PDB file of C-alpha atoms in Angstrom:
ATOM      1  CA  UNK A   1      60.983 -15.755 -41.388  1.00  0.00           C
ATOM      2  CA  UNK A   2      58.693 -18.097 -39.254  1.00  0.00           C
ATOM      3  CA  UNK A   3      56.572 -19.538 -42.364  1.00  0.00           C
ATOM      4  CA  UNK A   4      57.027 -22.771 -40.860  1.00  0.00           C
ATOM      5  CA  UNK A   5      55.330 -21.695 -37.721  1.00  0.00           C
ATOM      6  CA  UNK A   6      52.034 -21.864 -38.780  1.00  0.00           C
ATOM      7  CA  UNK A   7      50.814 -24.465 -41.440  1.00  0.00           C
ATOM      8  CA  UNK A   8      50.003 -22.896 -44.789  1.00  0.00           C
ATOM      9  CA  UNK A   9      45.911 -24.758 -44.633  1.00  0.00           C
ATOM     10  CA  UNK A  10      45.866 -22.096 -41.510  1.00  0.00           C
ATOM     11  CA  UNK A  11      45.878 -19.091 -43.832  1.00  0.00           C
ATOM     12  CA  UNK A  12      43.053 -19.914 -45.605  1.00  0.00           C
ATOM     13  CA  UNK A  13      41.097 -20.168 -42.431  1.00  0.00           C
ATOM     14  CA  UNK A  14      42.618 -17.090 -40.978  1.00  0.00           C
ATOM     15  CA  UNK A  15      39.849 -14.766 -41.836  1.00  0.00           C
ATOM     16  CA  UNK A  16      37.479 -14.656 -39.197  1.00  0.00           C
ATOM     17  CA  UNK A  17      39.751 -16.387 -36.491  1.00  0.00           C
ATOM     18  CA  UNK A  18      39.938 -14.950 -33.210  1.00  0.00           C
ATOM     19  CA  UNK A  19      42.570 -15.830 -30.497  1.00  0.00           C
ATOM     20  CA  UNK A  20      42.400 -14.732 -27.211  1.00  0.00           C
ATOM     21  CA  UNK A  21      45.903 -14.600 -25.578  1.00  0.00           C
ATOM     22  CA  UNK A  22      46.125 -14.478 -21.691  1.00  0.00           C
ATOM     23  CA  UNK A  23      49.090 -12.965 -20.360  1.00  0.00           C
ATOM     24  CA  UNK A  24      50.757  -9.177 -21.206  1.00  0.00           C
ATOM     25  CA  UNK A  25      53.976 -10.738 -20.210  1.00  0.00           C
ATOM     26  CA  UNK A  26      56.753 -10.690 -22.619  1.00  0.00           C
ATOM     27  CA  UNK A  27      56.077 -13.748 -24.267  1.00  0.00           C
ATOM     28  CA  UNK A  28      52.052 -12.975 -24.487  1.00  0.00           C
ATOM     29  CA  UNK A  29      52.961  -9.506 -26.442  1.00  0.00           C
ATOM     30  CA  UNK A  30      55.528 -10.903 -28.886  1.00  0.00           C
ATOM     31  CA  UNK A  31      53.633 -14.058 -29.879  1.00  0.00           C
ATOM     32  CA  UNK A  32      50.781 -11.243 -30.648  1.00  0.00           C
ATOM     33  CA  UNK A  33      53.038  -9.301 -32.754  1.00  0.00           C
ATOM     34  CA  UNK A  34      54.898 -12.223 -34.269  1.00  0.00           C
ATOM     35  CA  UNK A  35      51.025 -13.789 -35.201  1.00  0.00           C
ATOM     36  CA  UNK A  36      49.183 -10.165 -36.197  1.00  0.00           C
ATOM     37  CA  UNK A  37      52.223  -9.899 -38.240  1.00  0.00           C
ATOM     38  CA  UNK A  38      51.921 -12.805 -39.989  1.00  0.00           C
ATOM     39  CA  UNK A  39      48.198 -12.984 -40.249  1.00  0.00           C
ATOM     40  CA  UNK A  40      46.537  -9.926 -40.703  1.00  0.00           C
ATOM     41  CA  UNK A  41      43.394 -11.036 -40.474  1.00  0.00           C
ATOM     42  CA  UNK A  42      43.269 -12.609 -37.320  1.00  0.00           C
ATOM     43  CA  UNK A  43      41.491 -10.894 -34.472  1.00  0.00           C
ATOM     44  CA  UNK A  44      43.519 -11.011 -31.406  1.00  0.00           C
ATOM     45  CA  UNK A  45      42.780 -10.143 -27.577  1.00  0.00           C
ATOM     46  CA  UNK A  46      45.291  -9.576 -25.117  1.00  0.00           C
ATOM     47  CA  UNK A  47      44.061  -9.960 -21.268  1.00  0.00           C
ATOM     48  CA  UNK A  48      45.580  -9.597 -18.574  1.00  0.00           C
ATOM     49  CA  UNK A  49      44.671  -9.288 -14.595  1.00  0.00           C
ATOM     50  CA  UNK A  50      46.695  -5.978 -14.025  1.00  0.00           C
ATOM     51  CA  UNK A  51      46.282  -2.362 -14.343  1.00  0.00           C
ATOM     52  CA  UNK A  52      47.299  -1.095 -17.683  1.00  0.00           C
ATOM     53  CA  UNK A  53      50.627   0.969 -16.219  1.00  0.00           C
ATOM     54  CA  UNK A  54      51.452  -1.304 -13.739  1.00  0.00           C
ATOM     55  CA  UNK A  55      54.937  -3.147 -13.847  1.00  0.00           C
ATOM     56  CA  UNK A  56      56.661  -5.635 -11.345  1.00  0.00           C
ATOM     57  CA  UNK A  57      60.160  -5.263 -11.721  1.00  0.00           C
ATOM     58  CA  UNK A  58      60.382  -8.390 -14.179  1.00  0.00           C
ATOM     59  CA  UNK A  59      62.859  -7.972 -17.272  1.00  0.00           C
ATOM     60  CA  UNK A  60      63.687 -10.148 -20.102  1.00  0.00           C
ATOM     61  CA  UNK A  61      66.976 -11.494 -20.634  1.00  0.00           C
ATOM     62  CA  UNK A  62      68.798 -12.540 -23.693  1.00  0.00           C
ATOM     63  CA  UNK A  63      71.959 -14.988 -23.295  1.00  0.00           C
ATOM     64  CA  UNK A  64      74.061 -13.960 -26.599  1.00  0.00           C
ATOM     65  CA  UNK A  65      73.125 -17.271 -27.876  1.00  0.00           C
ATOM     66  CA  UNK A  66      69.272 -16.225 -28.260  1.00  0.00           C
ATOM     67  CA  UNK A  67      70.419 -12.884 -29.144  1.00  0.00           C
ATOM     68  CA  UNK A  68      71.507 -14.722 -32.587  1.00  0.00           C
ATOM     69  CA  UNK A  69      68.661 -16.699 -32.647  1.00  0.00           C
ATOM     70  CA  UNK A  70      66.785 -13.157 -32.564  1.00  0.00           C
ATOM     71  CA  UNK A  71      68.760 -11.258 -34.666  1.00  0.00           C
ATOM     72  CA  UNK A  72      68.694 -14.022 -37.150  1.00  0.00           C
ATOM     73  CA  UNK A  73      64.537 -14.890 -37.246  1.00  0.00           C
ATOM     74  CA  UNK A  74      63.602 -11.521 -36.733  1.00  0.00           C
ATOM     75  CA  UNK A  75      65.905  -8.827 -37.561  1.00  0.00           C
ATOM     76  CA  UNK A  76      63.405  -5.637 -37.468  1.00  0.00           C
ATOM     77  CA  UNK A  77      62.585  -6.926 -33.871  1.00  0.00           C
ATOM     78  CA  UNK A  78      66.285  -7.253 -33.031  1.00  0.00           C
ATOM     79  CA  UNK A  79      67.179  -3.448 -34.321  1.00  0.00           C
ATOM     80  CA  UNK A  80      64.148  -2.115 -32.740  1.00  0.00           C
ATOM     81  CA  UNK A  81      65.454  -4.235 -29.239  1.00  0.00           C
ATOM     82  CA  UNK A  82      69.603  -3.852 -28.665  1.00  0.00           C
ATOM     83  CA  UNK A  83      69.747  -0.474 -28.583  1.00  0.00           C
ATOM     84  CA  UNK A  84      67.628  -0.261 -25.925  1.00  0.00           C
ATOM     85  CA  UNK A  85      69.453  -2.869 -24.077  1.00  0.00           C
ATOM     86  CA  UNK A  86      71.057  -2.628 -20.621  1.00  0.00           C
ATOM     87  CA  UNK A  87      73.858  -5.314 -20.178  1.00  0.00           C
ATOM     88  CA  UNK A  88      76.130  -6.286 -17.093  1.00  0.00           C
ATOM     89  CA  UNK A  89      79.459  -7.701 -17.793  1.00  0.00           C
ATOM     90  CA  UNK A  90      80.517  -7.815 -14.073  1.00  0.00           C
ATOM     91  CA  UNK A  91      78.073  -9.955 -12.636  1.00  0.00           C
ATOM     92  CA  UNK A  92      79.335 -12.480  -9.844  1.00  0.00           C
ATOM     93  CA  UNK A  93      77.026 -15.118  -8.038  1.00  0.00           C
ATOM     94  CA  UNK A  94      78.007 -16.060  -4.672  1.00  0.00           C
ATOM     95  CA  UNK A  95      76.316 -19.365  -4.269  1.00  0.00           C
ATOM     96  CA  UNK A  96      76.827 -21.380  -0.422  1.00  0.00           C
ATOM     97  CA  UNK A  97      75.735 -25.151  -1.457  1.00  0.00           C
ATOM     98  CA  UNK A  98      76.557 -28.790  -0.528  1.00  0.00           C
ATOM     99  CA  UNK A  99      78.613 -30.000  -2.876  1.00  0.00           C
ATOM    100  CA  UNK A 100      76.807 -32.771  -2.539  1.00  0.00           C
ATOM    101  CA  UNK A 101      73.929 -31.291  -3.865  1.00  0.00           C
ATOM    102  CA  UNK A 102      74.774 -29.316  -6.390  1.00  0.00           C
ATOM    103  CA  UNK A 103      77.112 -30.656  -9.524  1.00  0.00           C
ATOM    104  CA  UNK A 104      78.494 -29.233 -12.484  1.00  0.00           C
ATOM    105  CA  UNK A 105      76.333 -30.807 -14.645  1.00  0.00           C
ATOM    106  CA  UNK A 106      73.226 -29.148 -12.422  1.00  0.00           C
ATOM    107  CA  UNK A 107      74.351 -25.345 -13.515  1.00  0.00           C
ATOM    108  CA  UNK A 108      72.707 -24.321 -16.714  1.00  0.00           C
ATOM    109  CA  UNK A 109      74.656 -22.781 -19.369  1.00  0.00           C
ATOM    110  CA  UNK A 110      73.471 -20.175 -21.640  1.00  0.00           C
ATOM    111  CA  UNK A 111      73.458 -22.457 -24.560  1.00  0.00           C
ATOM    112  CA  UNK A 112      70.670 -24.591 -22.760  1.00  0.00           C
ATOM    113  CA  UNK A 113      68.721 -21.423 -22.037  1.00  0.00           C
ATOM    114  CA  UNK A 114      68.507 -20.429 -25.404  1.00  0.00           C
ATOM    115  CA  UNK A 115      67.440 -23.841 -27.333  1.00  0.00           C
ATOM    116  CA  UNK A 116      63.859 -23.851 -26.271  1.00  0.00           C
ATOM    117  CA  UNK A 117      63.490 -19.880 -27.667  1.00  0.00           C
ATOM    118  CA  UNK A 118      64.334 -20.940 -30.823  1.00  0.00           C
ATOM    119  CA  UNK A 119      60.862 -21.729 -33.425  1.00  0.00           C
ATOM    120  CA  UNK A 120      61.548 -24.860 -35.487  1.00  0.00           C
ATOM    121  CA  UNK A 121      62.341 -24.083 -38.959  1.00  0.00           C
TER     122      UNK A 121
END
């Protein structure tokens, strides 16, 4: 799945390595999994400045196009994820600009959000 990730010389000085991640965010957590996963071995702390139930209203979302990218890297994530999903099909943004300063080519499309999720393989 993401054997390219991490370089196989890493694995034999996994035992004994600890990483200390900062950050319970979303992307803090699932690098954690994806790495604990991988290497069993490795110690890993999580820290981060909040209370341990406390939430700020931030969600994650998936454009379909990292959806695949998800569903095709990590498939037991993916099952455990889109069920729980909440999706909006009727979402309009009302945007007053300058035309100006705002062009086409200044809108990002869900394609470009998606590349930079996307491990190298």
């Amino acid at each position: 799945m993401f054997e390219n990730a991490i370089r196989p010389t890493f694995r034999s000085r996994a035992a004994g390595l600890k990483v200390i991640v900062v950050g319970a965010g979303p992307a803090g957590l699932y690098f954690s999994y994806l790495l604990k996963r991988q290497q069993p071995e490795v110690d890993i702390r999580v820290f981060e400045q909040n209370a341990p139930d406390a939430t700020f209203g931030f969600g994650v979302v998936f454009s379909d196009r990292a959806l695949e990218f998800l569903r095709d890297d990590d498939p037991d994530t993916y099952d455990l994820v889109t069920p729980r999903m909440e999706s909006w099909s009727d979402i309009v943004l009302d945007v007053e600009h300058d035309s100006d300063l705002l062009k086409e080519s200044d809108v990002l499309k869900d394609s470009d959000l998606a590349a930079p999720l996307r491990l190298p393989p």
